[in-house]
Short mmCIF file of C-alpha atoms in Angstrom, two decimals:
data_model
loop_
_atom_site.label_atom_id
_atom_site.label_comp_id
_atom_site.label_asym_id
_atom_site.label_seq_id
_atom_site.Cartn_x
_atom_site.Cartn_y
_atom_site.Cartn_z
CA MET K 5 126.83 123.31 68.22
CA ILE K 6 128.86 122.95 71.37
CA PRO K 7 126.03 123.52 73.85
CA ALA K 8 123.87 121.02 71.99
CA SER K 9 126.41 118.25 72.25
CA LEU K 10 127.00 119.19 75.86
CA ALA K 11 123.29 118.88 76.58
CA SER K 12 123.12 115.47 74.97
CA LYS K 13 126.14 114.42 76.95
CA THR K 14 124.60 115.48 80.25
CA ARG K 15 121.41 113.71 79.28
CA CYS K 16 123.45 110.58 78.63
CA GLY K 17 125.16 111.09 81.96
CA ILE K 18 121.89 111.40 83.81
CA ARG K 19 120.62 108.26 82.21
CA LEU K 20 123.80 106.43 83.12
CA VAL K 21 123.49 107.54 86.73
CA LYS K 22 119.87 106.43 86.77
CA ARG K 23 120.82 102.99 85.49
CA LEU K 24 123.65 102.73 87.97
CA LEU K 25 121.33 103.60 90.83
CA LEU K 26 118.89 100.95 89.73
CA LEU K 27 121.61 98.36 89.51
CA THR K 28 122.88 99.09 93.00
CA LEU K 29 119.33 98.96 94.28
CA LEU K 30 118.81 95.59 92.65
CA LEU K 31 122.07 94.35 94.09
CA ALA K 32 121.16 95.55 97.54
CA LEU K 33 117.85 93.79 97.22
CA LEU K 34 119.36 90.52 96.13
CA THR K 35 121.86 90.49 98.94
CA VAL K 36 119.46 91.61 101.62
CA GLY K 37 115.99 90.47 100.61
CA CYS K 38 116.53 86.75 101.05
CA ALA K 39 118.68 86.74 104.15
CA HIS K 40 115.86 88.01 106.35
CA ASP K 41 112.79 85.93 106.71
CA PRO K 42 109.82 88.15 107.55
CA TYR K 43 107.98 85.34 109.23
CA ARG K 44 110.82 84.52 111.53
CA ALA K 45 111.40 88.17 112.30
CA SER K 46 107.76 88.48 113.22
CA SER K 47 107.93 85.61 115.64
CA MET K 48 110.60 87.49 117.57
CA GLU K 49 108.05 90.12 118.53
CA PRO K 50 107.00 89.50 122.12
CA SER K 51 103.31 90.13 121.47
CA GLN K 52 103.32 87.38 118.93
CA THR K 53 104.79 84.56 120.93
CA GLN K 54 102.76 81.44 120.64
CA PRO K 55 101.43 79.83 123.78
CA VAL K 56 104.30 77.36 123.52
CA PRO K 57 106.31 78.31 126.63
CA ILE K 58 103.75 76.66 128.88
CA ALA K 59 104.64 73.34 127.39
CA SER K 60 106.92 71.55 129.75
CA ASN K 61 108.28 68.99 127.32
CA PRO K 62 109.27 68.73 123.68
CA GLU K 63 106.29 66.62 122.60
CA GLN K 64 103.96 69.42 123.48
CA ILE K 65 105.94 71.79 121.33
CA SER K 66 105.77 69.46 118.41
CA LEU K 67 101.98 69.47 118.69
CA ASN K 68 102.06 73.18 118.11
CA SER K 69 104.24 72.78 115.09
CA PRO K 70 101.53 73.11 112.43
CA GLU K 71 101.04 76.67 113.58
CA MET K 72 104.73 77.31 113.67
CA SER K 73 105.22 76.03 110.17
CA VAL K 74 102.77 78.63 108.99
CA ASN K 75 104.89 81.31 110.52
CA SER K 76 108.30 80.19 109.41
CA ARG K 77 108.54 78.56 106.08
CA SER K 78 112.18 77.78 106.44
CA GLY K 79 111.43 75.81 109.57
CA SER K 80 108.59 73.87 108.06
CA ILE K 81 110.66 70.87 107.05
CA ALA K 82 112.03 70.38 110.51
CA ASP K 83 108.53 70.88 111.87
CA LYS K 84 107.19 68.20 109.62
CA GLU K 85 109.74 65.79 110.98
CA ASN K 86 108.60 66.67 114.45
CA LEU K 87 105.06 66.09 113.38
CA THR K 88 105.68 62.57 112.18
CA ASP K 89 107.50 61.93 115.44
CA SER K 90 104.62 63.26 117.42
CA GLN K 91 102.10 61.23 115.53
CA GLU K 92 103.69 58.15 116.98
CA ASN K 93 103.15 59.48 120.46
CA VAL K 94 99.68 60.86 120.02
CA GLY K 95 98.42 59.29 123.19
CA GLU K 96 101.17 60.85 125.25
CA ASP K 97 100.65 64.20 123.63
CA LYS K 98 97.00 64.22 124.50
CA ARG K 99 97.78 63.61 128.13
CA ASN K 100 100.25 66.46 128.02
CA LEU K 101 97.66 68.71 126.52
CA ASP K 102 95.28 67.92 129.37
CA ASP K 103 98.04 68.82 131.77
CA VAL K 104 98.55 72.14 130.07
CA GLU K 105 94.87 72.95 130.23
CA GLY K 106 94.96 72.22 133.92
CA VAL K 107 97.77 74.73 134.31
CA ASP K 108 95.70 77.28 132.44
CA GLU K 109 92.87 77.07 134.89
CA ASN K 110 95.17 77.49 137.83
CA GLY K 111 97.12 80.48 136.60
CA VAL K 112 94.41 83.07 136.02
CA ASP K 113 96.76 85.71 134.71
CA ASP K 114 98.36 83.31 132.31
CA LYS K 115 95.03 82.16 131.08
CA GLU K 116 93.90 85.69 130.46
CA SER K 117 96.92 86.53 128.42
CA LEU K 118 96.63 83.19 126.71
CA THR K 119 93.08 83.73 125.58
CA ASN K 120 94.12 87.14 124.40
CA MET K 121 96.85 85.64 122.31
CA GLN K 122 94.75 82.82 121.00
CA GLU K 123 91.94 85.10 120.04
CA SER K 124 94.32 87.40 118.32
CA GLY K 125 95.67 84.45 116.41
CA GLY K 126 93.96 82.96 113.42
CA ASP K 127 93.08 85.74 111.11
CA GLU K 128 94.95 88.59 112.75
CA VAL K 129 98.52 87.34 112.85
CA THR K 130 100.81 90.10 114.02
CA ALA K 131 102.81 91.60 111.22
CA THR K 132 106.12 93.12 112.11
CA ILE K 133 109.19 94.27 110.31
CA SER K 134 112.73 94.74 111.52
CA ASP K 135 113.89 98.33 111.59
CA PRO K 136 117.67 98.42 111.89
CA ILE K 137 118.00 101.88 110.37
CA GLU K 138 115.37 103.47 112.58
CA PRO K 139 117.26 106.74 113.20
CA PHE K 140 117.59 107.31 109.45
CA ASN K 141 113.97 106.32 108.90
CA ARG K 142 112.73 108.62 111.61
CA ALA K 143 114.67 111.50 110.07
CA MET K 144 113.18 110.71 106.68
CA TYR K 145 109.74 110.50 108.26
CA GLN K 146 110.21 114.00 109.64
CA PHE K 147 111.30 115.16 106.20
CA ASN K 148 108.26 113.62 104.50
CA ASP K 149 105.99 115.02 107.18
CA LYS K 150 107.28 118.53 106.54
CA LEU K 151 107.15 117.98 102.79
CA TYR K 152 103.49 117.11 103.15
CA PHE K 153 102.47 119.97 105.43
CA TRP K 154 104.64 122.67 103.90
CA VAL K 155 104.50 121.85 100.20
CA LEU K 156 102.23 119.07 99.07
CA LYS K 157 99.17 119.93 101.13
CA PRO K 158 99.04 123.67 100.42
CA VAL K 159 99.57 123.05 96.70
CA ALA K 160 96.93 120.33 96.65
CA GLN K 161 94.51 122.56 98.55
CA GLY K 162 94.98 125.36 96.03
CA TYR K 163 94.53 122.89 93.23
CA ASN K 164 91.39 121.62 94.96
CA MET K 165 89.81 125.05 94.82
CA ILE K 166 90.42 125.48 91.11
CA ILE K 167 89.66 122.02 89.77
CA PRO K 168 86.36 120.28 90.54
CA GLU K 169 86.45 116.83 92.08
CA VAL K 170 85.06 115.07 89.00
CA ALA K 171 87.98 116.31 86.94
CA ARG K 172 90.49 115.30 89.58
CA ILE K 173 89.06 111.80 89.70
CA SER K 174 89.34 111.65 85.90
CA VAL K 175 92.98 112.64 86.09
CA GLN K 176 93.56 109.93 88.67
CA ASN K 177 91.82 107.41 86.42
CA PHE K 178 93.97 108.50 83.51
CA PHE K 179 97.25 107.90 85.35
CA PHE K 180 95.92 104.66 86.77
CA ASN K 181 95.04 103.45 83.30
CA LEU K 182 98.46 104.50 82.06
CA ALA K 183 100.14 102.27 84.62
CA PHE K 184 98.46 99.25 83.03
CA PRO K 185 101.74 97.58 81.91
CA ILE K 186 102.90 97.24 85.53
CA ARG K 187 99.74 95.47 86.59
CA PHE K 188 99.56 93.37 83.44
CA VAL K 189 103.11 92.07 83.84
CA ASN K 190 102.57 91.34 87.52
CA CYS K 191 99.36 89.42 86.88
CA LEU K 192 101.35 87.36 84.39
CA LEU K 193 104.26 86.87 86.77
CA GLN K 194 101.85 85.69 89.45
CA ALA K 195 100.41 83.26 86.87
CA ASP K 196 96.97 84.63 87.64
CA PHE K 197 95.26 84.58 84.28
CA LYS K 198 91.95 85.87 85.49
CA CYS K 199 93.77 88.96 86.73
CA THR K 200 95.67 89.27 83.45
CA ALA K 201 92.50 89.03 81.38
CA THR K 202 90.69 91.50 83.62
CA GLU K 203 93.51 94.01 83.31
CA LEU K 204 93.67 93.62 79.55
CA GLY K 205 89.92 94.05 79.29
CA ARG K 206 89.93 97.07 81.57
CA PHE K 207 92.72 98.74 79.64
CA THR K 208 91.06 98.19 76.27
CA ILE K 209 87.62 99.30 77.41
CA ASN K 210 88.77 102.28 79.43
CA THR K 211 91.17 103.51 76.75
CA ILE K 212 88.61 103.32 73.95
CA TRP K 213 85.27 104.03 75.63
CA GLY K 214 86.69 105.79 78.65
CA ILE K 215 88.32 108.54 76.54
CA GLY K 216 91.90 107.42 76.97
CA GLY K 217 91.36 106.29 80.54
CA LEU K 218 89.72 109.44 81.91
CA LEU K 219 86.61 107.47 82.75
CA ASP K 220 86.30 104.01 84.18
CA PRO K 221 83.37 102.32 82.43
CA ALA K 222 84.93 98.88 82.92
CA SER K 223 84.27 98.78 86.65
CA ARG K 224 80.60 99.68 86.28
CA GLU K 225 78.10 97.04 87.26
CA GLU K 226 77.35 95.82 83.74
CA LEU K 227 80.96 94.83 83.06
CA ASN K 228 82.22 94.62 86.62
CA LEU K 229 85.92 94.41 85.73
CA ARG K 230 87.41 95.44 89.06
CA LYS K 231 90.68 97.26 89.51
CA GLN K 232 93.40 94.67 90.08
CA ASP K 233 95.62 95.54 92.96
CA VAL K 234 98.98 94.11 91.96
CA ASP K 235 102.56 95.32 92.05
CA PHE K 236 106.10 94.01 91.95
CA GLY K 237 106.73 93.88 95.69
CA GLN K 238 103.58 91.84 96.06
CA THR K 239 104.62 89.46 93.28
CA LEU K 240 107.90 88.80 95.07
CA GLY K 241 105.97 88.36 98.31
CA VAL K 242 103.69 85.79 96.70
CA TYR K 243 106.79 83.82 95.77
CA GLY K 244 108.01 83.95 99.35
CA VAL K 245 110.50 86.81 99.30
CA GLY K 246 110.52 88.63 102.62
CA HIS K 247 110.43 92.34 103.27
CA GLY K 248 113.99 92.51 104.54
CA PHE K 249 113.69 95.62 106.65
CA TYR K 250 111.83 98.89 106.84
CA ILE K 251 112.92 101.84 104.72
CA MET K 252 111.31 105.24 104.78
CA TRP K 253 112.28 106.71 101.45
CA PRO K 254 112.33 110.48 101.21
CA VAL K 255 109.37 111.59 99.04
CA LEU K 256 108.32 108.02 98.17
CA GLY K 257 107.43 107.00 101.70
CA PRO K 258 107.32 103.67 103.55
CA SER K 259 108.94 100.74 101.79
CA SER K 260 111.32 97.82 102.13
CA PRO K 261 114.04 96.43 99.89
CA ARG K 262 111.50 94.04 98.45
CA ASP K 263 108.86 96.66 97.78
CA SER K 264 111.46 99.01 96.35
CA VAL K 265 111.51 96.81 93.26
CA GLU K 266 108.45 98.84 92.40
CA ILE K 267 110.77 101.77 91.68
CA VAL K 268 112.66 99.65 89.16
CA GLY K 269 109.44 98.29 87.69
CA GLU K 270 108.01 101.75 87.35
CA TYR K 271 111.15 102.94 85.64
CA PHE K 272 110.73 100.36 82.88
CA LEU K 273 107.00 99.83 82.65
CA TYR K 274 105.32 103.09 83.60
CA PRO K 275 105.03 105.15 80.40
CA VAL K 276 105.51 108.41 82.31
CA SER K 277 109.10 107.34 83.04
CA TYR K 278 109.90 107.58 79.33
CA ILE K 279 109.11 111.27 79.19
CA ASN K 280 112.13 113.26 78.06
CA PRO K 281 113.70 115.64 79.15
CA TRP K 282 113.87 114.71 82.83
CA TYR K 283 112.35 117.93 84.16
CA LEU K 284 109.22 117.32 82.13
CA TRP K 285 109.05 113.86 83.64
CA LEU K 286 109.46 115.37 87.10
CA GLY K 287 106.70 117.86 86.35
CA VAL K 288 104.23 115.20 85.21
CA ARG K 289 105.10 112.94 88.13
CA SER K 290 104.69 115.76 90.64
CA TYR K 291 101.41 116.76 89.08
CA GLN K 292 100.16 113.20 89.47
CA GLU K 293 101.23 113.29 93.11
CA VAL K 294 99.44 116.59 93.75
CA ASN K 295 96.31 115.29 92.08
CA ASP K 296 96.34 112.09 94.14
CA THR K 297 96.94 114.07 97.31
CA SER K 298 94.08 116.43 96.54
CA LEU K 299 91.71 113.47 96.72
CA LYS K 300 92.88 112.30 100.11
CA ILE K 301 93.59 115.41 102.12
CA GLY K 302 92.83 114.64 105.72
CA ASP K 303 93.73 110.96 105.64
CA TYR K 304 97.26 111.47 106.86
CA GLU K 305 96.20 114.14 109.33
CA SER K 306 93.69 111.92 111.09
CA LEU K 307 96.14 109.03 111.13
CA LYS K 308 98.73 111.24 112.72
CA GLU K 309 96.22 112.72 115.12
CA ALA K 310 95.00 109.32 116.23
CA SER K 311 98.40 107.81 116.84
CA ILE K 312 100.53 107.90 119.94
CA ASP K 313 103.75 107.50 117.96
CA PRO K 314 103.00 108.39 114.32
CA TYR K 315 106.22 106.84 113.05
CA ILE K 316 105.40 103.45 114.55
CA ALA K 317 101.74 103.76 113.55
CA ILE K 318 102.67 104.30 109.92
CA ARG K 319 105.23 101.54 109.95
CA ASP K 320 102.72 99.11 111.38
CA ALA K 321 99.99 100.21 108.98
CA TYR K 322 102.38 99.72 106.08
CA VAL K 323 103.39 96.22 107.19
CA GLN K 324 99.81 95.14 107.88
CA TYR K 325 98.62 96.50 104.59
CA ARG K 326 101.37 94.87 102.57
CA GLN K 327 101.12 91.55 104.36
CA LYS K 328 97.40 91.34 103.73
CA LYS K 329 97.89 92.26 100.11
CA VAL K 330 100.44 89.48 99.60
CA LYS K 331 98.37 86.98 101.55
CA GLU K 332 95.20 87.70 99.59
CA ARG K 333 97.02 87.33 96.31
CA GLY K 334 98.85 84.23 97.45
CA SER K 335 95.66 82.48 98.45
CA GLN K 336 93.94 83.59 95.27
CA THR K 337 96.59 82.19 92.97
CA LYS K 338 96.80 79.07 95.09
CA ALA K 339 93.05 78.65 94.88
CA SER K 340 93.07 78.98 91.12
CA GLN K 341 95.94 76.49 90.91
CA VAL K 342 94.09 74.03 93.11
CA ARG K 343 91.02 74.43 90.99
CA GLY K 344 93.21 73.78 87.97
CA SER K 345 94.65 70.60 89.45
CA ASP K 346 91.16 69.44 90.41
CA VAL K 347 90.08 69.80 86.84
CA GLY K 348 93.18 67.93 85.76
CA GLU K 349 92.36 65.05 88.07
CA LEU K 350 88.80 64.96 86.88
CA THR K 351 89.79 64.69 83.26
CA GLU K 352 92.34 62.03 84.13
CA HIS K 353 89.79 59.75 85.72
CA MET V 30 51.26 61.39 112.18
CA LYS V 31 51.61 63.40 115.34
CA LYS V 32 55.19 62.35 115.67
CA GLN V 33 55.90 63.52 112.17
CA ILE V 34 54.34 66.90 112.82
CA VAL V 35 56.32 67.29 116.00
CA GLY V 36 59.49 66.21 114.23
CA LEU V 37 58.91 68.56 111.36
CA SER V 38 58.15 71.49 113.59
CA ILE V 39 61.31 70.83 115.59
CA VAL V 40 63.33 70.79 112.37
CA ALA V 41 61.59 73.95 111.22
CA ILE V 42 62.32 75.71 114.51
CA LEU V 43 65.93 74.64 114.36
CA LEU V 44 66.36 75.79 110.79
CA LEU V 45 64.69 79.11 111.42
CA SER V 46 66.71 79.81 114.51
CA ILE V 47 69.94 79.03 112.66
CA SER V 48 69.18 81.42 109.85
CA VAL V 49 68.22 84.14 112.30
CA TYR V 50 71.34 83.61 114.36
CA ALA V 51 73.62 83.80 111.31
CA GLY V 52 72.50 87.26 110.29
CA VAL V 53 72.49 88.92 113.69
CA PRO V 54 76.03 90.36 113.82
CA LEU V 55 75.76 91.79 110.33
CA ASP V 56 72.36 93.28 111.10
CA THR V 57 73.62 94.75 114.35
CA VAL V 58 76.58 96.43 112.68
CA GLN V 59 74.43 97.56 109.77
CA ALA V 60 71.80 99.05 112.07
CA ASN V 61 74.46 100.97 114.00
CA VAL V 62 76.24 102.27 110.91
CA ASN V 63 72.92 103.32 109.42
CA LYS V 64 72.13 105.17 112.62
CA VAL V 65 75.41 107.06 112.19
CA PHE V 66 74.49 108.00 108.63
CA GLU V 67 71.03 109.10 109.78
CA VAL V 68 72.61 111.48 112.25
CA LEU V 69 75.06 112.77 109.63
CA ARG V 70 72.34 113.37 107.05
CA ASP V 71 69.69 114.69 109.41
CA PRO V 72 68.55 117.96 107.80
CA LYS V 73 67.58 119.35 111.20
CA LEU V 74 71.19 119.04 112.35
CA LYS V 75 72.72 120.71 109.28
CA ALA V 76 73.54 123.95 111.09
CA ALA V 77 77.03 124.42 112.43
CA ALA V 78 75.59 125.00 115.89
CA ALA V 79 74.17 121.49 115.90
CA LYS V 80 77.63 119.96 115.80
CA GLU V 81 77.66 119.27 119.52
CA ILE V 82 74.27 117.58 119.34
CA LYS V 83 75.56 115.41 116.50
CA LYS V 84 78.64 114.52 118.48
CA GLU V 85 76.53 113.57 121.48
CA LYS V 86 74.35 111.34 119.31
CA LEU V 87 77.38 109.69 117.74
CA ARG V 88 78.81 109.08 121.17
CA SER V 89 75.74 107.19 122.32
CA ILE V 90 75.74 105.12 119.13
CA TYR V 91 79.40 104.34 119.72
CA LYS V 92 78.67 103.20 123.27
CA GLY V 93 76.05 100.79 121.99
CA MET V 94 78.09 99.56 119.09
CA PHE V 95 81.55 99.02 120.59
CA ASP V 96 82.85 97.08 123.51
CA GLU V 97 85.24 99.69 124.82
CA VAL V 98 86.89 97.52 127.44
CA GLU V 99 87.46 94.67 125.02
CA LEU V 100 88.89 97.09 122.48
CA ALA V 101 91.27 98.70 124.96
CA LYS V 102 92.27 95.35 126.40
CA ARG V 103 93.15 93.98 123.00
CA THR V 104 95.37 96.94 122.15
CA LEU V 105 97.46 96.08 125.19
CA ALA V 106 97.26 92.31 124.71
CA ARG V 107 99.53 90.68 127.28
CA ASN V 108 100.53 94.05 128.68
CA TRP V 109 97.00 94.33 130.06
CA ASN V 110 98.15 92.16 132.94
CA LYS V 111 100.77 94.73 133.95
CA LEU V 112 98.08 97.29 134.78
CA ASP V 113 96.17 97.27 138.05
CA ASP V 114 92.42 97.85 138.15
CA ALA V 115 92.57 101.62 138.55
CA GLN V 116 95.10 101.93 135.76
CA ARG V 117 92.95 99.76 133.50
CA GLN V 118 89.94 101.95 134.05
CA GLU V 119 91.88 105.09 133.35
CA PHE V 120 93.44 103.52 130.29
CA VAL V 121 90.06 102.59 128.81
CA GLN V 122 88.85 106.13 129.46
CA LEU V 123 91.91 107.82 127.95
CA PHE V 124 92.00 105.54 124.95
CA HIS V 125 88.36 106.28 124.25
CA GLN V 126 89.11 110.00 124.31
CA VAL V 127 92.09 109.64 121.98
CA LEU V 128 89.95 107.77 119.45
CA GLU V 129 87.03 110.13 119.75
CA LYS V 130 89.04 113.28 119.31
CA ALA V 131 90.94 111.88 116.35
CA TYR V 132 88.04 110.50 114.40
CA ILE V 133 84.86 112.38 115.24
CA ASP V 134 85.53 115.36 112.98
CA ARG V 135 86.49 113.01 110.19
CA ILE V 136 83.25 111.08 110.59
CA LEU V 137 81.24 114.30 110.72
CA SER V 138 82.69 115.28 107.34
CA TYR V 139 81.09 112.25 105.67
CA THR V 140 77.75 112.87 104.01
CA ASN V 141 77.57 111.49 100.48
CA GLU V 142 79.15 108.18 101.27
CA LYS V 143 77.33 104.90 100.93
CA ALA V 144 77.89 101.82 103.02
CA VAL V 145 77.52 98.30 101.64
CA PHE V 146 77.33 95.28 103.94
CA TYR V 147 78.07 92.13 102.13
CA LYS V 148 79.65 89.36 104.11
CA GLU V 149 79.90 87.77 107.51
CA ASN V 150 82.72 85.40 108.48
CA THR V 151 82.79 83.40 111.66
CA ILE V 152 86.10 83.70 113.49
CA SER V 153 85.15 81.53 116.45
CA LYS V 154 82.09 80.54 118.43
CA ASN V 155 81.46 84.02 119.76
CA GLN V 156 83.43 86.11 117.31
CA VAL V 157 82.38 87.26 113.89
CA GLU V 158 83.78 89.44 111.16
CA VAL V 159 81.44 91.69 109.18
CA GLN V 160 82.83 92.90 105.88
CA THR V 161 81.59 96.22 104.58
CA LYS V 162 82.57 98.82 102.07
CA ILE V 163 82.28 102.56 102.19
CA ILE V 164 81.83 103.93 98.71
CA THR V 165 82.95 107.50 98.25
CA SER V 166 82.96 109.53 95.07
CA SER V 167 86.52 108.58 94.22
CA LYS V 168 87.09 105.18 95.78
CA GLU V 169 85.87 102.20 97.73
CA ILE V 170 87.21 101.69 101.23
CA PRO V 171 86.93 98.16 102.61
CA ILE V 172 86.05 98.19 106.31
CA THR V 173 85.76 95.06 108.39
CA TYR V 174 84.17 95.07 111.83
CA ARG V 175 85.14 92.34 114.24
CA ALA V 176 82.41 91.68 116.77
CA ILE V 177 82.15 89.60 119.91
CA LEU V 178 79.05 88.25 121.62
CA VAL V 179 78.72 89.89 125.04
CA ASN V 180 75.63 89.10 127.11
CA GLY V 181 73.58 88.33 124.05
CA THR V 182 74.52 91.38 121.98
CA TRP V 183 77.21 91.69 119.35
CA LYS V 184 79.73 94.35 120.17
CA VAL V 185 82.50 95.54 117.90
CA TYR V 186 86.02 95.16 119.29
CA ASP V 187 88.14 95.91 116.23
CA VAL V 188 87.81 97.82 112.99
CA VAL V 189 89.96 96.89 110.01
CA ILE V 190 90.22 99.74 107.53
CA GLU V 191 91.90 98.96 104.23
CA ASN V 192 93.46 95.84 105.68
CA VAL V 193 94.90 97.71 108.66
CA SER V 194 93.54 96.59 112.00
CA LEU V 195 93.03 99.42 114.46
CA VAL V 196 93.73 97.18 117.43
CA MET V 197 96.91 95.78 115.94
CA ASN V 198 98.15 99.22 115.02
CA TYR V 199 97.76 100.47 118.58
CA ARG V 200 99.12 97.23 119.96
CA THR V 201 102.39 97.76 118.09
CA GLN V 202 102.62 101.32 119.39
CA PHE V 203 101.81 100.47 123.01
CA ASN V 204 104.12 97.52 122.91
CA GLU V 205 106.98 99.69 121.71
CA ILE V 206 106.26 102.19 124.49
CA LEU V 207 105.90 99.57 127.21
CA VAL V 208 109.20 97.94 126.33
CA LYS V 209 110.96 101.03 127.59
CA ASN V 210 108.39 102.53 129.98
CA THR V 211 106.16 101.58 132.89
CA PRO V 212 102.37 101.46 132.56
CA GLU V 213 102.18 104.68 134.58
CA GLN V 214 104.38 106.43 132.03
CA LEU V 215 102.16 105.15 129.23
CA LEU V 216 99.14 106.65 130.97
CA GLU V 217 101.03 109.91 131.33
CA ILE V 218 101.77 109.92 127.58
CA LEU V 219 98.08 109.35 126.88
CA ARG V 220 97.03 112.09 129.30
CA LYS V 221 99.31 114.52 127.51
CA LYS V 222 97.99 113.39 124.15
CA VAL V 223 94.37 113.95 125.19
CA LYS V 224 95.20 117.40 126.55
CA ALA V 225 97.06 118.40 123.40
CA GLN V 226 94.15 117.35 121.22
#
């Protein structure tokens, strides 16, 4: 009798600790996530500086403001004011612009770097993230690196030899299908109904005809319901929440306070999290990790091999990847909203 | 009547030339990638001993497909100006070796993959983005090639794999290094890297 009650008590305790951890995480996010603007942080990076410095007077700067307002949302209101100012002095501005171009032609070096910058603008806006806890992160990176080479990779390689690839892909599909609630909720939160419907359709089809999610008939050509790439960090990003700063979690890998919401989301919405007792949950979760790793052995190695400073390379890859993911989503939802408003206007007239 | 014929033929020529022009970057990239796959799948080169021949063939395809100088220059961005001519040349050389050694074995391991070329976006007058996908047994990897028009041919200057730009990734790394070090020290780091590989 006594050990049983003790066990239930410890279970309760573990759950309490888990909840507490989540709460502190949430709190940390709320206090930190909004204070840092990712766009402004990125403009501090030297490689990203706009060709503004050449401008010799304020009017010229205000001409550049449309670009600046893209980069810093918080500054966009002030920029707009500048814009209306500058519209009054368009003639003057144009003359200034001509002046600046003249300077360009004279200073060859400047021009070269300028064209570099301008070409790199547009689509490929530099993505950066502040890294105030770099020493900690680097230590965690070392830990994860060792974890991969000493534990995860050998286990995954052994697993590779026993289980054929087709089966491993099925297992991956199964877990992916199981994580449907996370994607469904995020599609809803992003108010992207096409995404929501696609996810719902995929889940139904793959669960019933795909033998509980082992197969993925929904993404075949006939149905063409593509995997929706959505998560909580992205949803926050779509609504303008910045990264905050870079965190390299042990085991979980690169993240930021914003993207760490995923941990909370997973806790509530990923069915595997509800597995009891905790060691069974850990087992299933680790198995999933090994299975995923077995399908991408070599990816990390070549990334590390190709990089001059692997820590920076991974950080940059993470930021680029996440930024693009948020941007794509943002423009998609915006596009669907615009389409919606167009339709509204049409029916009004 | 004659005028009309002349007018029509001018319009026809213009239209035709536009449509041809629009597809060129995509076709160029596609032709080069297909050449890579041909080498990888060549049954005559299946033997392990043929690896060097394969590598040599890939190297020549790479030379035709990429603009090495443009690629290297872009990874340094404004730091390019800090290097003198000799340093620039060495940098291009070293960077090429770093890339080759890191990726060639990985590329050689591909055989069953399929490449799909589906879209071409214009970035500017002489720059174009070609969107492709590599389809492997377990997933689809989006790969975008950014190409620039150099002396009438389209040369790739950046590869974006799963939304991560190769040039940008190196730019961040080099930038970080050059904040604390001189260009000469950067070259030294690269030399060591090449030797270690």
